mmCIF file of C-alpha atoms in Angstrom:
data_model
loop_
_atom_site.group_PDB
_atom_site.id
_atom_site.type_symbol
_atom_site.label_atom_id
_atom_site.label_comp_id
_atom_site.label_asym_id
_atom_site.label_seq_id
_atom_site.Cartn_x
_atom_site.Cartn_y
_atom_site.Cartn_z
ATOM 1 C CA GLY A 1 -6.894 125.751 38.458
ATOM 2 C CA ALA A 2 -10.588 126.716 38.024
ATOM 3 C CA GLN A 3 -10.703 124.881 34.689
ATOM 4 C CA GLU A 4 -9.211 121.714 36.207
ATOM 5 C CA SER A 5 -11.740 121.872 39.073
ATOM 6 C CA SER A 6 -14.635 122.211 36.668
ATOM 7 C CA MET A 7 -13.342 119.276 34.580
ATOM 8 C CA GLU A 8 -13.075 117.069 37.591
ATOM 9 C CA ARG A 9 -16.647 117.866 38.582
ATOM 10 C CA GLU A 10 -17.966 117.218 35.115
ATOM 11 C CA PRO A 11 -21.150 115.126 35.421
ATOM 12 C CA ALA A 12 -21.025 111.541 34.327
ATOM 13 C CA THR A 13 -22.112 110.680 30.818
ATOM 14 C CA PRO A 14 -25.452 108.928 30.210
ATOM 15 C CA ASP A 15 -23.548 105.821 29.106
ATOM 16 C CA ALA A 16 -21.586 105.743 32.342
ATOM 17 C CA ILE A 17 -24.710 106.146 34.415
ATOM 18 C CA ALA A 18 -26.479 103.398 32.489
ATOM 19 C CA SER A 19 -23.474 101.135 32.893
ATOM 20 C CA GLU A 20 -23.369 101.740 36.640
ATOM 21 C CA GLN A 21 -27.075 101.069 36.947
ATOM 22 C CA GLN A 22 -26.778 97.824 34.990
ATOM 23 C CA ALA A 23 -23.956 96.643 37.227
ATOM 24 C CA LYS A 24 -26.017 97.461 40.324
ATOM 25 C CA GLU A 25 -29.043 95.602 38.959
ATOM 26 C CA ARG A 26 -26.976 92.579 38.075
ATOM 27 C CA SER A 27 -25.557 92.391 41.618
ATOM 28 C CA THR A 28 -29.102 92.178 43.020
ATOM 29 C CA ARG A 29 -30.456 89.612 40.540
ATOM 30 C CA PRO A 30 -31.862 86.566 42.292
ATOM 31 C CA GLY A 31 -30.140 84.145 39.956
ATOM 32 C CA LEU A 32 -26.703 85.468 40.908
ATOM 33 C CA VAL A 33 -27.535 85.468 44.610
ATOM 34 C CA MET A 34 -28.933 81.897 44.384
ATOM 35 C CA LEU A 35 -25.930 80.658 42.409
ATOM 36 C CA SER A 36 -23.521 82.172 44.957
ATOM 37 C CA GLY A 37 -25.327 80.587 47.863
ATOM 38 C CA LEU A 38 -25.395 77.182 46.241
ATOM 39 C CA LEU A 39 -21.682 77.299 45.382
ATOM 40 C CA VAL A 40 -20.406 78.293 48.899
ATOM 41 C CA ALA A 41 -22.747 75.760 50.617
ATOM 42 C CA ALA A 42 -21.654 72.989 48.241
ATOM 43 C CA ALA A 43 -18.021 73.876 48.857
ATOM 44 C CA ALA A 44 -18.554 73.700 52.619
ATOM 45 C CA PHE A 45 -20.101 70.277 52.287
ATOM 46 C CA GLY A 46 -17.347 69.152 49.926
ATOM 47 C CA THR A 47 -14.624 69.927 52.481
ATOM 48 C CA THR A 48 -16.181 67.452 54.940
ATOM 49 C CA LEU A 49 -15.484 64.581 52.503
ATOM 50 C CA LEU A 50 -11.722 65.236 52.767
ATOM 51 C CA THR A 51 -9.233 64.521 55.536
ATOM 52 C CA TRP A 52 -9.268 66.999 58.398
ATOM 53 C CA VAL A 53 -7.141 65.248 61.005
ATOM 54 C CA ASP A 54 -4.180 62.898 60.642
ATOM 55 C CA ALA A 55 -3.661 60.896 63.791
ATOM 56 C CA ARG A 56 -0.631 58.732 64.850
ATOM 57 C CA ILE A 57 -1.865 56.851 67.832
ATOM 58 C CA THR A 58 -0.499 54.131 70.124
ATOM 59 C CA GLY A 59 -2.773 51.304 71.085
ATOM 60 C CA ALA A 60 -2.692 47.597 71.901
ATOM 61 C CA PHE A 61 -1.226 46.802 68.472
ATOM 62 C CA GLY A 62 1.480 49.477 68.545
ATOM 63 C CA GLU A 63 1.544 52.727 66.622
ATOM 64 C CA GLN A 64 -1.132 53.192 63.961
ATOM 65 C CA SER A 65 -2.041 55.973 61.527
ATOM 66 C CA LEU A 66 -5.563 57.198 60.964
ATOM 67 C CA ALA A 67 -6.967 59.844 58.567
ATOM 68 C CA VAL A 68 -10.260 61.231 59.796
ATOM 69 C CA SER A 69 -12.528 63.106 57.348
ATOM 70 C CA GLY A 70 -14.417 66.234 58.204
ATOM 71 C CA SER A 71 -17.757 64.356 58.213
ATOM 72 C CA LYS A 72 -16.404 62.224 61.076
ATOM 73 C CA ALA A 73 -14.466 64.942 62.983
ATOM 74 C CA ALA A 74 -17.311 67.525 62.660
ATOM 75 C CA PRO A 75 -20.564 65.866 61.544
ATOM 76 C CA ALA A 76 -22.431 69.060 62.370
ATOM 77 C CA VAL A 77 -20.678 70.810 59.502
ATOM 78 C CA SER A 78 -22.123 68.377 56.951
ATOM 79 C CA ALA A 79 -25.629 68.827 58.303
ATOM 80 C CA LEU A 80 -25.372 72.672 58.452
ATOM 81 C CA ALA A 81 -23.942 72.819 54.945
ATOM 82 C CA LEU A 82 -26.984 70.913 53.657
ATOM 83 C CA VAL A 83 -29.212 73.428 55.463
ATOM 84 C CA ALA A 84 -27.376 76.284 53.777
ATOM 85 C CA LEU A 85 -27.593 74.459 50.441
ATOM 86 C CA ALA A 86 -31.377 74.354 50.617
ATOM 87 C CA ALA A 87 -31.699 78.019 51.648
ATOM 88 C CA PRO A 88 -31.226 79.680 48.194
ATOM 89 C CA LEU A 89 -33.947 77.639 46.594
ATOM 90 C CA ALA A 90 -36.305 77.937 49.551
ATOM 91 C CA GLY A 91 -35.722 81.655 49.827
ATOM 92 C CA ARG A 92 -36.419 82.286 46.151
ATOM 93 C CA ILE A 93 -39.873 80.694 46.208
ATOM 94 C CA ALA A 94 -40.856 81.811 49.720
ATOM 95 C CA PRO A 95 -42.988 84.934 50.477
ATOM 96 C CA ARG A 96 -41.117 88.062 51.380
ATOM 97 C CA LEU A 97 -41.376 87.754 55.198
ATOM 98 C CA LEU A 98 -40.521 84.081 55.154
ATOM 99 C CA ARG A 99 -37.413 84.823 53.087
ATOM 100 C CA TYR A 100 -35.915 86.674 56.038
ATOM 101 C CA VAL A 101 -36.495 83.616 58.173
ATOM 102 C CA VAL A 102 -34.849 81.355 55.578
ATOM 103 C CA TYR A 103 -31.849 83.527 55.156
ATOM 104 C CA GLY A 104 -31.564 83.972 58.910
ATOM 105 C CA VAL A 105 -31.428 80.166 59.233
ATOM 106 C CA ALA A 106 -28.771 80.107 56.519
ATOM 107 C CA ALA A 107 -26.683 82.720 58.327
ATOM 108 C CA ALA A 108 -27.049 80.722 61.576
ATOM 109 C CA ALA A 109 -25.843 77.628 59.652
ATOM 110 C CA GLY A 110 -22.745 79.572 58.597
ATOM 111 C CA VAL A 111 -22.014 80.602 62.171
ATOM 112 C CA GLY A 112 -22.496 76.962 63.297
ATOM 113 C CA ILE A 113 -20.015 75.799 60.661
ATOM 114 C CA VAL A 114 -17.406 78.290 61.857
ATOM 115 C CA LEU A 115 -17.889 77.318 65.523
ATOM 116 C CA SER A 116 -17.724 73.608 64.690
ATOM 117 C CA VAL A 117 -14.432 74.136 62.854
ATOM 118 C CA ILE A 118 -13.059 76.046 65.816
ATOM 119 C CA ALA A 119 -13.985 73.162 68.107
ATOM 120 C CA VAL A 120 -12.064 70.717 65.928
ATOM 121 C CA THR A 121 -9.009 72.863 65.456
ATOM 122 C CA SER A 122 -8.777 73.764 69.150
ATOM 123 C CA ASN A 123 -8.841 70.112 70.231
ATOM 124 C CA PRO A 124 -8.402 67.639 67.377
ATOM 125 C CA ALA A 125 -7.877 64.721 69.748
ATOM 126 C CA ALA A 126 -11.279 65.134 71.270
ATOM 127 C CA ALA A 127 -12.908 65.636 67.846
ATOM 128 C CA VAL A 128 -11.679 62.272 66.577
ATOM 129 C CA VAL A 129 -11.749 60.246 69.807
ATOM 130 C CA THR A 130 -14.642 58.102 68.548
ATOM 131 C CA GLU A 131 -12.690 57.067 65.451
ATOM 132 C CA THR A 132 -9.389 56.497 67.316
ATOM 133 C CA SER A 133 -11.090 54.515 70.064
ATOM 134 C CA ARG A 134 -12.756 52.284 67.464
ATOM 135 C CA LEU A 135 -9.328 51.586 65.921
ATOM 136 C CA THR A 136 -7.366 50.943 69.128
ATOM 137 C CA GLY A 137 -10.008 49.587 71.453
ATOM 138 C CA THR A 138 -9.004 52.115 74.128
ATOM 139 C CA ILE A 139 -10.570 55.413 75.252
ATOM 140 C CA SER A 140 -8.547 58.546 74.430
ATOM 141 C CA PRO A 141 -5.436 56.841 73.128
ATOM 142 C CA ALA A 142 -2.159 58.730 73.268
ATOM 143 C CA GLY A 143 -0.828 60.037 70.004
ATOM 144 C CA GLU A 144 -0.028 62.961 67.749
ATOM 145 C CA TYR A 145 -2.678 64.825 65.821
ATOM 146 C CA SER A 146 -2.120 67.138 62.876
ATOM 147 C CA LEU A 147 -4.667 69.227 60.963
ATOM 148 C CA SER A 148 -4.941 69.568 57.234
ATOM 149 C CA PRO A 149 -5.884 72.906 55.584
ATOM 150 C CA TRP A 150 -9.471 71.752 54.911
ATOM 151 C CA PRO A 151 -10.926 72.785 58.290
ATOM 152 C CA TRP A 152 -9.867 76.359 57.552
ATOM 153 C CA VAL A 153 -11.360 76.181 54.045
ATOM 154 C CA SER A 154 -14.603 74.994 55.637
ATOM 155 C CA ALA A 155 -14.508 77.901 58.072
ATOM 156 C CA ALA A 156 -14.013 80.298 55.213
ATOM 157 C CA CYS A 157 -16.991 78.779 53.451
ATOM 158 C CA GLY A 158 -19.041 79.230 56.575
ATOM 159 C CA ALA A 159 -18.132 82.904 56.712
ATOM 160 C CA LEU A 160 -19.087 83.235 53.050
ATOM 161 C CA ILE A 161 -22.410 81.569 53.758
ATOM 162 C CA ILE A 162 -23.124 84.288 56.304
ATOM 163 C CA VAL A 163 -22.142 86.998 53.822
ATOM 164 C CA VAL A 164 -24.280 85.531 51.018
ATOM 165 C CA ALA A 165 -27.286 85.113 53.396
ATOM 166 C CA LEU A 166 -27.039 88.741 54.447
ATOM 167 C CA TRP A 167 -26.658 89.771 50.802
ATOM 168 C CA ALA A 168 -29.723 87.766 49.855
ATOM 169 C CA ALA A 169 -31.823 89.205 52.709
ATOM 170 C CA PHE A 170 -30.886 92.719 51.690
ATOM 171 C CA THR A 171 -31.359 92.365 47.943
ATOM 172 C CA SER A 172 -34.520 90.218 48.119
ATOM 173 C CA ARG A 173 -36.592 93.302 48.826
ATOM 174 C CA THR A 174 -36.345 94.159 45.098
ATOM 175 C CA TRP A 175 -37.167 90.673 43.775
ATOM 176 C CA ASP A 176 -40.925 90.958 43.932
ATOM 177 C CA ALA A 177 -40.930 94.261 42.093
ATOM 178 C CA GLY A 178 -38.496 92.880 39.538
ATOM 179 C CA ARG A 179 -40.351 89.708 38.609
ATOM 180 C CA ARG A 180 -42.978 91.445 36.463
ATOM 181 C CA TYR A 181 -40.337 93.576 34.808
ATOM 182 C CA GLU A 182 -38.100 90.553 34.155
ATOM 183 C CA ARG A 183 -40.943 88.734 32.360
ATOM 184 C CA SER A 184 -41.735 91.651 30.042
ATOM 185 C CA ALA A 185 -38.118 92.652 29.491
ATOM 186 C CA ALA A 186 -37.118 89.114 28.585
ATOM 187 C CA ARG A 187 -39.572 89.198 25.661
ATOM 188 C CA SER A 188 -38.160 92.432 24.212
ATOM 189 C CA VAL A 189 -34.492 92.128 24.994
ATOM 190 C CA HIS A 190 -33.979 88.490 24.100
ATOM 191 C CA THR A 191 -36.002 88.428 20.901
ATOM 192 C CA ASP A 192 -33.185 86.576 19.170
ATOM 193 C CA GLY A 193 -33.731 83.562 21.515
ATOM 194 C CA HIS A 194 -30.275 83.824 23.192
ATOM 195 C CA MET A 195 -29.868 84.074 26.999
ATOM 196 C CA ASP A 196 -26.831 84.702 29.092
ATOM 197 C CA GLU A 197 -25.947 82.541 32.038
ATOM 198 C CA MET A 198 -27.505 84.797 34.641
ATOM 199 C CA ASP A 199 -30.760 84.962 32.633
ATOM 200 C CA ALA A 200 -30.894 81.199 32.578
ATOM 201 C CA TRP A 201 -30.433 81.046 36.365
ATOM 202 C CA ASP A 202 -33.174 83.602 36.887
ATOM 203 C CA SER A 203 -35.541 81.585 34.695
ATOM 204 C CA LEU A 204 -34.732 78.417 36.578
ATOM 205 C CA SER A 205 -35.255 80.138 39.923
ATOM 206 C CA ARG A 206 -38.745 81.138 38.771
ATOM 207 C CA GLY A 207 -39.546 77.499 37.772
ATOM 208 C CA GLU A 208 -39.370 78.341 34.033
ATOM 209 C CA ASP A 209 -37.565 76.325 31.316
ATOM 210 C CA PRO A 210 -34.972 78.694 29.722
ATOM 211 C CA THR A 211 -34.671 76.489 26.625
ATOM 212 C CA THR A 212 -38.233 77.311 25.569
ATOM 213 C CA ARG A 213 -37.605 81.011 25.251
#
């Protein structure tokens, strides 16, 4: 029993400690944070190009079908996604204090996306009334309205934008200290001229051309 307890409490090997430290450093690298922010914001914007609401409405010309995209049902989502899309780049080049403002705005954009989706899903008829009225020539035409999965995907992207913004705000504290180290380490570690994907993103985020290294 005592031997088992001592084996369980055996300290981690230097290789294990180094591996854990490398994983921690990679999770805070600005290139990874920036790439994540760009992907989730682009995904949120992409959902607005797809159909959110399918309407079967009755107007002066009988029953008609109408597919309404997210950009028409919730135009605020498109605008907020563009704000979130600009945040990773702006935050990377901004001074430390301004970064918190940038990522705060990005988080607020994520909240706005989620709330906009909730407004559409809770009352799809009201969300698409402009489009249905244009088609039928009547205000608030009667009909049936069904939602596609894309509003929920957009809401998930909005939630991820909030998470990435908070992640960026937390990890950005180490970026200034890491810039000088990254420049010197890049010369010694990548002497063979090869760079991995995250290194390339880090170089781009600093305004450097990774192909010249």
